[in-house]
Coordinates of C-alpha atoms in Angstrom, one line a residue:
M117 CA -44.7 -30.6 -43.6
S118 CA -46.3 -28.0 -45.9
Q119 CA -45.5 -24.4 -45.9
A120 CA -49.1 -23.5 -45.3
D121 CA -49.0 -25.4 -42.1
T122 CA -45.8 -23.7 -40.9
A123 CA -47.0 -20.2 -41.5
P124 CA -48.8 -18.9 -38.4
T125 CA -50.4 -15.6 -38.2
T126 CA -48.1 -14.3 -35.6
E127 CA -44.7 -15.2 -34.4
S128 CA -45.9 -16.4 -31.0
K129 CA -48.4 -18.7 -32.5
R130 CA -45.7 -20.0 -34.8
I131 CA -43.5 -20.8 -31.9
S132 CA -46.4 -22.5 -30.1
M133 CA -47.2 -24.6 -33.1
L134 CA -43.6 -25.7 -33.5
F135 CA -43.4 -26.6 -29.9
Q136 CA -46.6 -28.7 -30.1
K137 CA -45.4 -30.4 -33.3
A138 CA -42.1 -31.3 -31.7
L139 CA -44.0 -32.8 -28.7
A140 CA -46.3 -34.8 -31.0
S141 CA -43.7 -36.1 -33.4
N142 CA -42.3 -39.5 -32.8
S143 CA -39.3 -39.2 -35.2
V144 CA -36.1 -37.9 -33.8
R145 CA -35.2 -36.3 -37.1
E146 CA -38.4 -34.3 -37.2
K147 CA -38.0 -33.3 -33.5
N148 CA -34.5 -32.0 -34.3
S149 CA -35.7 -30.1 -37.3
F150 CA -38.5 -28.6 -35.2
L151 CA -36.1 -27.7 -32.4
N152 CA -33.6 -26.1 -34.8
E153 CA -36.4 -24.0 -36.3
L154 CA -37.6 -23.2 -32.9
K155 CA -34.0 -22.0 -31.9
K156 CA -33.9 -19.7 -34.9
L157 CA -37.3 -18.2 -34.0
M158 CA -36.2 -17.8 -30.4
K159 CA -33.0 -16.0 -31.4
K160 CA -34.9 -13.6 -33.6
H161 CA -37.6 -13.2 -30.9
A162 CA -34.8 -12.4 -28.3
A163 CA -33.3 -9.8 -30.7
D164 CA -36.6 -8.2 -31.3
Y165 CA -37.3 -8.2 -27.5
S166 CA -33.9 -6.5 -26.8
A167 CA -34.6 -3.9 -29.5
A168 CA -38.1 -3.3 -27.9
I169 CA -36.5 -2.8 -24.5
A170 CA -33.9 -0.3 -25.8
E171 CA -36.7 1.6 -27.6
G172 CA -38.7 1.7 -24.4
E173 CA -35.7 3.1 -22.5
R174 CA -35.2 5.7 -25.2
L175 CA -38.9 6.7 -24.9
D176 CA -38.6 6.9 -21.1
A177 CA -35.6 9.3 -21.5
A178 CA -37.6 11.3 -24.0
I179 CA -40.5 11.5 -21.6
I180 CA -38.2 12.7 -18.8
D181 CA -36.9 15.5 -21.2
V182 CA -40.4 16.4 -22.1
K183 CA -41.4 16.7 -18.5
A184 CA -38.3 18.8 -17.7
N185 CA -39.1 21.1 -20.6
F186 CA -42.7 21.3 -19.5
N187 CA -41.6 22.2 -16.0
K188 CA -39.3 24.9 -17.4
V189 CA -42.0 26.3 -19.6
N190 CA -44.4 26.3 -16.7
E191 CA -41.8 28.2 -14.5
Q192 CA -41.4 30.7 -17.3
Y193 CA -45.1 31.0 -17.6
Q194 CA -45.5 31.6 -13.9
E195 CA -42.7 34.2 -14.0
L196 CA -44.2 35.9 -17.0
K197 CA -47.5 35.8 -15.3
N198 CA -46.1 37.5 -12.2
S199 CA -44.3 40.1 -14.3
V200 CA -47.4 41.2 -16.2
S201 CA -49.8 40.8 -13.3
F202 CA -49.7 44.6 -12.7
L203 CA -51.1 45.2 -16.3
T204 CA -54.6 44.3 -15.0
E205 CA -54.5 47.3 -12.7
L206 CA -53.7 49.8 -15.5
E207 CA -56.4 51.8 -17.1
F208 CA -56.5 51.8 -20.8
Y209 CA -57.9 54.6 -22.8
Q210 CA -59.1 54.3 -26.3
A211 CA -58.2 57.8 -27.2
G212 CA -54.6 59.1 -27.2
P213 CA -53.4 62.1 -25.1
D214 CA -53.8 65.5 -26.6
V215 CA -51.0 68.1 -26.9
A216 CA -51.7 69.9 -23.6
S217 CA -51.7 66.7 -21.6
L218 CA -48.4 65.7 -23.3
K219 CA -46.9 69.1 -22.3
N220 CA -48.0 68.6 -18.7
M221 CA -46.6 65.0 -18.6
I222 CA -43.2 66.2 -20.1
E223 CA -43.0 69.1 -17.5
S224 CA -43.8 66.6 -14.7
L225 CA -41.1 64.3 -15.9
E226 CA -38.5 67.1 -16.1
R227 CA -39.4 68.1 -12.5
D228 CA -38.8 64.5 -11.3
I229 CA -35.5 64.3 -13.1
S230 CA -34.4 67.7 -11.8
A231 CA -35.2 66.5 -8.2
I232 CA -32.8 63.6 -8.7
G233 CA -30.1 65.3 -10.7
P234 CA -29.4 67.7 -13.6
L235 CA -31.1 67.1 -16.9
P236 CA -28.9 65.0 -19.2
D237 CA -29.3 67.2 -22.4
R238 CA -29.9 70.8 -23.3
D239 CA -33.1 70.2 -25.3
S240 CA -36.1 72.2 -23.9
L241 CA -39.8 71.9 -24.4
Q242 CA -40.2 75.4 -25.6
S243 CA -37.6 75.0 -28.4
L244 CA -39.4 71.9 -29.6
I245 CA -42.8 73.6 -29.7
S246 CA -41.4 76.6 -31.6
S247 CA -39.6 74.4 -34.2
S248 CA -42.8 72.4 -35.1
T249 CA -44.5 73.4 -38.4
S250 CA -47.9 71.7 -37.9
Q251 CA -50.1 70.4 -35.2
Q252 CA -49.6 66.7 -36.3
Q253 CA -45.8 67.2 -36.4
L254 CA -45.9 68.8 -32.9
Y255 CA -47.9 65.9 -31.5
L256 CA -45.4 63.3 -32.9
D257 CA -42.4 65.3 -31.6
L258 CA -44.0 65.6 -28.2
L259 CA -44.5 61.8 -28.1
D260 CA -40.9 61.2 -29.0
F261 CA -39.7 63.8 -26.4
R262 CA -41.9 62.2 -23.7
E263 CA -40.3 58.8 -24.5
N264 CA -36.9 60.3 -24.2
R265 CA -37.7 61.9 -20.9
L266 CA -39.1 58.6 -19.6
R267 CA -35.8 56.8 -20.5
Q268 CA -33.8 59.6 -18.7
L269 CA -36.0 59.3 -15.6
V270 CA -35.5 55.5 -15.6
D271 CA -31.7 55.9 -15.9
A272 CA -31.7 58.5 -13.1
L273 CA -33.8 56.2 -10.8
K274 CA -31.4 53.3 -11.5
Q275 CA -28.4 55.4 -10.7
R276 CA -30.1 56.5 -7.5
I277 CA -30.8 52.9 -6.6
R278 CA -27.2 51.9 -7.1
T279 CA -26.0 54.9 -5.0
A280 CA -28.4 53.9 -2.2
E281 CA -27.2 50.3 -2.3
Q282 CA -23.6 51.4 -2.1
R283 CA -24.4 53.7 0.8
L284 CA -26.2 50.9 2.6
E285 CA -23.2 48.6 2.1
C286 CA -20.7 51.3 3.2
A287 CA -22.9 52.2 6.2
S288 CA -22.9 48.6 7.4
V289 CA -19.1 48.5 7.0
V290 CA -18.8 51.8 9.0
I291 CA -21.0 50.5 11.8
D292 CA -19.0 47.3 12.0
Q293 CA -15.6 48.8 11.9
F294 CA -16.0 52.2 13.7
G295 CA -19.4 52.2 15.4
S296 CA -20.5 55.6 14.1
I297 CA -19.7 58.3 11.5
S298 CA -18.2 60.6 14.1
N299 CA -15.7 58.0 15.1
L300 CA -14.8 57.5 11.4
L301 CA -14.3 61.2 10.9
D302 CA -12.0 61.4 14.0
K303 CA -10.0 58.5 12.7
V304 CA -9.7 60.1 9.3
R305 CA -8.6 63.4 10.8
M306 CA -6.0 61.7 13.0
L307 CA -4.7 59.8 10.0
Q308 CA -4.5 63.0 7.9
E309 CA -2.4 64.7 10.6
E310 CA -0.1 61.7 10.8
N311 CA 0.1 61.6 7.1
E312 CA 1.3 65.2 6.9
K313 CA 4.1 64.4 9.4
L314 CA 5.1 61.3 7.5
K315 CA 5.2 63.2 4.2
V316 CA 7.9 65.5 5.7
R317 CA 9.9 62.4 6.7
R318 CA 9.5 60.9 3.3
I319 CA 10.8 64.1 1.6
R320 CA 13.7 64.2 4.0
F321 CA 14.9 60.7 3.3
S322 CA 13.8 60.3 -0.3
S323 CA 17.4 60.9 -1.6
E324 CA 18.9 58.2 0.6
S325 CA 19.3 54.9 -1.1
L326 CA 19.0 52.8 2.1
L327 CA 16.6 55.0 4.1
R328 CA 14.0 55.9 1.4
P329 CA 10.5 54.4 1.9
R330 CA 9.9 51.0 0.4
R331 CA 7.0 48.5 0.4
L332 CA 8.7 45.6 2.1
T333 CA 5.7 43.4 1.8
K334 CA 6.1 43.4 -2.0
C335 CA 9.8 42.8 -2.0
E336 CA 11.4 39.5 -2.8
P337 CA 12.9 37.4 0.0
A338 CA 16.4 37.9 -1.5
T339 CA 15.9 41.7 -1.4
L340 CA 14.8 41.5 2.3
R341 CA 17.8 39.4 3.1
A342 CA 20.0 42.0 1.4
F343 CA 18.4 44.8 3.4
L344 CA 19.0 42.9 6.6
V345 CA 22.7 42.3 5.8
A346 CA 23.1 46.0 5.0
L347 CA 21.6 47.0 8.3
Q348 CA 23.8 44.4 10.1
N349 CA 26.9 45.8 8.4
E350 CA 26.0 49.3 9.3
L351 CA 25.4 48.4 12.9
A352 CA 28.8 46.6 13.0
V353 CA 30.5 49.7 11.6
V354 CA 28.8 51.8 14.2
R355 CA 29.9 49.6 17.0
G356 CA 33.4 49.5 15.6
A357 CA 33.5 53.3 15.5
V358 CA 32.3 53.4 19.1
A359 CA 34.9 50.8 20.2
E360 CA 37.7 52.8 18.3
A361 CA 36.6 56.0 19.9
Q362 CA 36.7 54.4 23.3
K363 CA 40.2 53.0 22.6
K364 CA 41.4 56.4 21.5
S365 CA 40.1 58.0 24.6
E366 CA 41.8 55.4 26.8
D367 CA 45.1 55.6 24.9
S368 CA 45.0 59.4 25.3
I369 CA 45.5 59.0 29.1
S370 CA 49.3 59.3 29.7
R371 CA 51.0 57.4 32.4
L372 CA 52.0 59.0 35.7
P373 CA 55.6 60.2 35.9
D374 CA 58.2 57.9 37.5
E375 CA 59.5 59.6 40.7
T376 CA 62.6 57.3 40.7
E377 CA 64.2 59.8 38.4
L378 CA 64.7 62.2 41.2
L379 CA 66.3 59.6 43.4
N380 CA 68.7 58.7 40.6
Q381 CA 69.7 62.3 40.2
L382 CA 70.2 62.5 44.0
I383 CA 72.5 59.5 44.0
V384 CA 74.5 60.9 41.1
C385 CA 74.9 64.3 42.6
P386 CA 75.0 63.9 46.4
T387 CA 76.3 67.4 47.0
L388 CA 73.1 69.0 45.6
K389 CA 72.1 71.8 47.9
F390 CA 68.6 71.9 49.3
S391 CA 68.2 75.6 48.3
E392 CA 68.5 74.7 44.5
P393 CA 65.2 74.2 42.6
L394 CA 63.9 70.7 42.1
P395 CA 65.2 69.2 38.9
P396 CA 62.5 69.0 36.1
L397 CA 60.8 65.7 35.3
T398 CA 61.4 64.1 31.9
Q399 CA 57.7 62.9 31.7
K400 CA 55.0 65.4 32.2
P401 CA 51.7 64.6 34.0
L402 CA 48.5 64.6 32.1
N403 CA 47.3 68.2 31.3
T404 CA 43.7 68.4 32.4
D405 CA 43.3 71.7 30.6
E406 CA 43.6 70.0 27.1
P407 CA 40.1 70.0 25.6
A408 CA 40.7 67.0 23.4
T409 CA 41.7 64.7 26.3
M410 CA 39.0 65.7 28.7
T411 CA 36.4 65.6 26.0
A412 CA 37.3 62.1 25.2
L413 CA 36.9 61.2 28.9
T414 CA 33.9 63.2 30.0
D415 CA 31.9 63.7 26.8
P416 CA 31.1 60.3 25.3
E417 CA 28.1 61.9 23.6
A418 CA 30.1 61.6 20.4
A419 CA 29.8 57.9 20.6
G420 CA 26.0 58.3 20.7
A421 CA 26.0 59.5 17.1
A422 CA 26.6 56.0 16.1
A423 CA 23.0 55.2 16.9
D424 CA 21.7 57.7 14.3
S425 CA 21.6 55.1 11.5
I426 CA 19.4 52.8 13.6
E427 CA 17.1 55.8 14.2
M428 CA 17.0 56.3 10.4
Q429 CA 15.9 52.7 10.0
L430 CA 13.2 53.3 12.5
I431 CA 12.0 56.3 10.6
Q432 CA 12.0 54.2 7.4
A433 CA 9.8 51.6 9.1
D434 CA 7.5 54.5 10.3
N435 CA 7.3 55.7 6.7
Q436 CA 6.3 52.3 5.5
Y437 CA 3.7 52.1 8.2
A438 CA 2.4 55.5 7.1
A439 CA 2.2 54.4 3.5
L440 CA -0.1 51.5 4.5
K441 CA -2.2 53.9 6.6
E442 CA -2.4 56.2 3.7
K443 CA -3.8 53.5 1.5
T444 CA -6.3 52.6 4.2
Q445 CA -7.3 56.2 4.4
R446 CA -7.8 56.3 0.6
L447 CA -10.1 53.3 0.7
R448 CA -12.0 54.7 3.7
S449 CA -12.3 58.3 2.4
E450 CA -15.2 57.3 0.3
L451 CA -17.2 56.5 3.4
T452 CA -17.3 60.2 4.3
L453 CA -19.4 60.9 1.3
R454 CA -21.9 58.3 2.4
K455 CA -22.6 59.4 6.0
N456 CA -26.3 60.2 5.3
A457 CA -27.1 56.7 3.9
E458 CA -30.8 55.9 3.7
R459 CA -32.2 52.5 3.7
L460 CA -34.6 52.1 0.8
A461 CA -37.2 49.4 0.8
T462 CA -36.5 47.8 -2.5
E463 CA -37.0 44.2 -3.6
T464 CA -34.1 41.9 -2.9
G465 CA -33.5 40.0 -6.1
K466 CA -30.8 37.4 -6.8
Q467 CA -28.7 39.9 -8.8
R468 CA -28.6 42.5 -6.0
I469 CA -27.7 39.8 -3.4
E470 CA -24.9 38.5 -5.5
K471 CA -23.6 42.1 -6.1
L472 CA -23.7 42.7 -2.3
H473 CA -21.9 39.5 -1.5
S474 CA -19.2 40.2 -4.2
L475 CA -18.7 43.8 -3.0
N476 CA -18.5 42.7 0.7
E477 CA -16.0 40.0 -0.1
R478 CA -13.8 42.4 -2.1
L479 CA -13.8 45.0 0.7
L480 CA -13.1 42.4 3.3
T481 CA -10.2 41.0 1.2
E482 CA -8.7 44.5 0.8
I483 CA -9.1 45.2 4.6
H484 CA -7.4 41.9 5.5
A485 CA -4.6 42.5 3.1
L486 CA -4.0 46.0 4.6
Q487 CA -4.2 44.7 8.1
E488 CA -1.5 42.1 7.3
Q489 CA 0.7 44.8 5.7
S490 CA 0.2 47.0 8.7
E491 CA 1.1 44.2 11.1
S492 CA 4.2 43.4 9.1
A493 CA 5.3 47.1 9.1
E494 CA 4.5 47.3 12.9
S495 CA 6.7 44.2 13.5
S496 CA 9.6 45.7 11.5
K497 CA 9.2 48.9 13.5
Q498 CA 9.2 47.0 16.8
I499 CA 12.5 45.2 15.8
L500 CA 14.2 48.4 14.9
T501 CA 12.9 50.0 18.1
E502 CA 14.5 47.2 20.1
M503 CA 17.8 47.6 18.2
L504 CA 17.7 51.3 18.9
E505 CA 17.0 50.7 22.6
Q506 CA 19.9 48.3 22.8
V507 CA 22.3 50.7 21.2
T508 CA 21.1 53.5 23.4
A509 CA 21.6 51.3 26.5
E510 CA 25.2 50.5 25.3
R511 CA 25.9 54.2 24.7
D512 CA 24.6 55.1 28.2
E513 CA 26.7 52.3 29.7
M514 CA 29.9 53.5 27.9
K515 CA 29.1 57.1 29.0
E516 CA 28.8 56.0 32.7
K517 CA 32.0 54.0 32.3
S518 CA 33.9 56.9 30.8
Q519 CA 32.7 59.2 33.6
K520 CA 33.9 56.8 36.2
L521 CA 37.3 56.5 34.5
A522 CA 37.6 60.2 34.3
Q523 CA 36.7 60.6 38.0
H524 CA 39.1 57.9 39.0
Y525 CA 41.8 59.5 36.9
Q526 CA 41.2 62.9 38.5
E527 CA 41.5 61.3 41.9
L528 CA 44.7 59.6 41.0
Y529 CA 46.1 62.9 39.5
D530 CA 45.2 64.8 42.7
E531 CA 46.9 62.1 44.8
H532 CA 49.9 62.3 42.5
L533 CA 50.2 66.1 43.0
R534 CA 49.9 65.6 46.8
M535 CA 52.5 62.9 46.9
R536 CA 54.8 64.9 44.7
E537 CA 54.6 67.9 47.0
E538 CA 55.3 65.6 50.0
F539 CA 58.2 64.1 48.1
R540 CA 59.5 67.6 47.4
R541 CA 59.5 68.4 51.1
T542 CA 61.1 65.0 52.0
W543 CA 63.7 65.4 49.3
K544 CA 64.7 68.8 50.7
A545 CA 64.9 67.5 54.2
G546 CA 67.0 64.5 53.0
A547 CA 69.3 66.7 51.1
G548 CA 69.9 69.0 54.1
L549 CA 70.4 66.0 56.4
F550 CA 72.9 64.5 53.9
R551 CA 74.9 67.7 53.8
L552 CA 74.8 68.1 57.6
T553 CA 76.1 64.5 58.0
E554 CA 78.9 65.3 55.6
L555 CA 79.9 68.4 57.6
F556 CA 79.7 66.5 60.9
G557 CA 82.0 63.8 59.5
R558 CA 84.6 66.3 58.3
A559 CA 84.6 68.1 61.6
Y560 CA 85.1 64.8 63.4
L561 CA 87.9 63.8 61.1
N562 CA 89.7 67.1 61.7
Q563 CA 89.6 66.6 65.5
I564 CA 91.5 63.3 65.3
T565 CA 95.2 64.1 66.1
E566 CA 96.6 60.6 65.7
Q567 CA 96.7 59.2 62.3
N568 CA 95.9 55.5 61.7
E569 CA 95.0 53.3 58.8
Y570 CA 91.3 54.2 59.0
T571 CA 91.9 58.0 58.9
N572 CA 94.3 57.6 56.1
Q573 CA 91.7 55.7 54.0
V574 CA 89.1 58.3 54.7
C575 CA 91.4 61.2 53.8
A576 CA 92.3 59.5 50.5
F577 CA 88.7 59.9 49.4
T578 CA 88.1 63.4 50.7
P579 CA 89.5 66.7 49.3
K580 CA 92.3 68.5 51.0
E581 CA 91.0 71.6 52.8
T582 CA 92.6 74.3 54.8
P583 CA 91.9 74.6 58.6
S584 CA 89.8 77.7 58.0
N585 CA 87.3 75.5 56.1
V586 CA 86.7 73.2 59.1
P587 CA 83.4 74.1 60.7
D588 CA 83.2 74.8 64.4
F589 CA 79.8 73.8 65.8
T590 CA 80.4 75.0 69.3
E591 CA 81.0 78.7 68.7
N592 CA 79.7 79.3 65.2
P593 CA 77.0 76.8 64.0
P594 CA 76.8 76.7 60.2
Q595 CA 73.8 78.0 58.3
V596 CA 73.0 74.5 57.1
L597 CA 72.5 73.3 60.6
M598 CA 70.4 76.3 61.5
K599 CA 68.2 75.9 58.3
F600 CA 67.8 72.2 59.0
I601 CA 66.7 72.9 62.6
D602 CA 64.2 75.6 61.4
D603 CA 62.7 73.1 58.8
I604 CA 62.3 70.5 61.5
H605 CA 60.7 73.0 63.8
Y606 CA 58.3 74.2 61.0
E607 CA 57.4 70.6 60.1
L608 CA 56.6 69.8 63.8
L609 CA 54.5 73.0 64.1
R610 CA 52.6 72.1 60.9
R611 CA 51.8 68.6 62.1
K612 CA 50.8 69.9 65.5
A613 CA 48.4 72.4 63.9
A614 CA 46.9 69.8 61.6
E615 CA 46.3 67.5 64.6
L616 CA 44.7 70.4 66.5
V617 CA 42.4 71.2 63.6
R618 CA 41.4 67.5 63.3
K619 CA 40.6 67.3 67.0
D620 CA 38.6 70.5 66.8
K621 CA 36.5 69.2 63.9
A622 CA 35.9 65.9 65.8
R623 CA 34.9 67.9 68.9
K624 CA 32.5 70.1 66.9
S625 CA 30.9 67.0 65.2
M626 CA 30.4 65.3 68.5
I627 CA 28.8 68.5 70.0
S628 CA 26.5 68.7 66.9
R629 CA 25.4 65.1 67.3
R630 CA 24.7 65.6 71.0
L631 CA 22.6 68.7 70.2
S632 CA 20.7 66.8 67.6
L633 CA 20.0 64.0 70.1
I634 CA 18.9 66.5 72.7
C635 CA 16.6 68.3 70.2
Q636 CA 15.0 64.9 69.2

């Protein structure tokens, strides 16, 4: 096989020729050689085909990029076309403005700037005209001055647009939160009055380490736990002081005197005469005139001072709540300057919308944070209020209990005085009866003429007396017997008079009830 025969014009023709030769050949060796050559050509053709496919994919990606760039350029072209579309409406003049028209334009620009705000600089048109040396120099200076005024007018208009946008944003916030500007002003006035009151409290407790105002929402949990433990300790100390004061007031009540002491003295000295004064008691009853004792019983207001610390904590919570309100007032005070907001018809671009959204989100975030802080301070205030109410209730309960104890003690003391007076009268009557019985016994023993063993035993325990000392009850009754009879007669008369008075009162009450029934 010659080389000229195996050199086709193209690779596909060469593959076709090799395939036909392999089919036409009868030799196995030639067929194998044709097939091997055909495999080599096919491998090369497959590599070239893969390369062509990769190149086609690269060209497709390049076409996509070109189309994207074309679309982007087209969008920029449309945007630029829209931006410069107003230029077709402008009137162009071939000749430039003269000096007089420039002066009029500059004066008009200054009037427009002054209507918006003060002029930014001190340069004036008259000083510029007087400082020019030639007409050409004046013309150039006026052109520069006009450009400067135009820039100042653009800056003033931009500032006015920003102010109007802020007023619109704040006006919407005011409408949503308060409903109207008057409601906002009323709220601000109320917060200012409350702030003045809270400033006085802050100054009052600023020197106290535990009661001075703090921002509890910014404190660490460990600090809050320490404050809670300190308040619990103070409350425990207050309750301990109240309990100690109650215990001291109860211990100050002395016990009632024991009347058995008089009976012991009567047994030891049976010859005590009834006319002698009553022997003094070793124990004295409680003196109700002592101010310290009765104050401990009837004035438990001293125990109420223990609740002052809880009230201090309540004031501290009020101060924290006032601080949060003050911050809210500071944020909302800017709204008072924007009460005459005007809605300007300006184009709503992407930059302005993003700015409005960002400002709205920032204000909402601050308002939510302040609301959370206010709710936290309000909950702390509620807790301290409940603690104060509990301590106040305990104080009132102890006051009522002390008053009942004092009233009960007074009743017992009055009963003790009445019983002591009754005992005094009974003791006198018993002493007289004892003495009279003794005299009767002696008189009876003296009238016995015959001595026996009983009379001898009695005489052994009685003193020897002369016959002149023996009383004679028939002819000359002793004074003891007469006094005893008078006392018994007086006691009977007293009891009869008391019974008559009681019956008279009962009769009068019955008559009054009957009269009331008749009147009805």
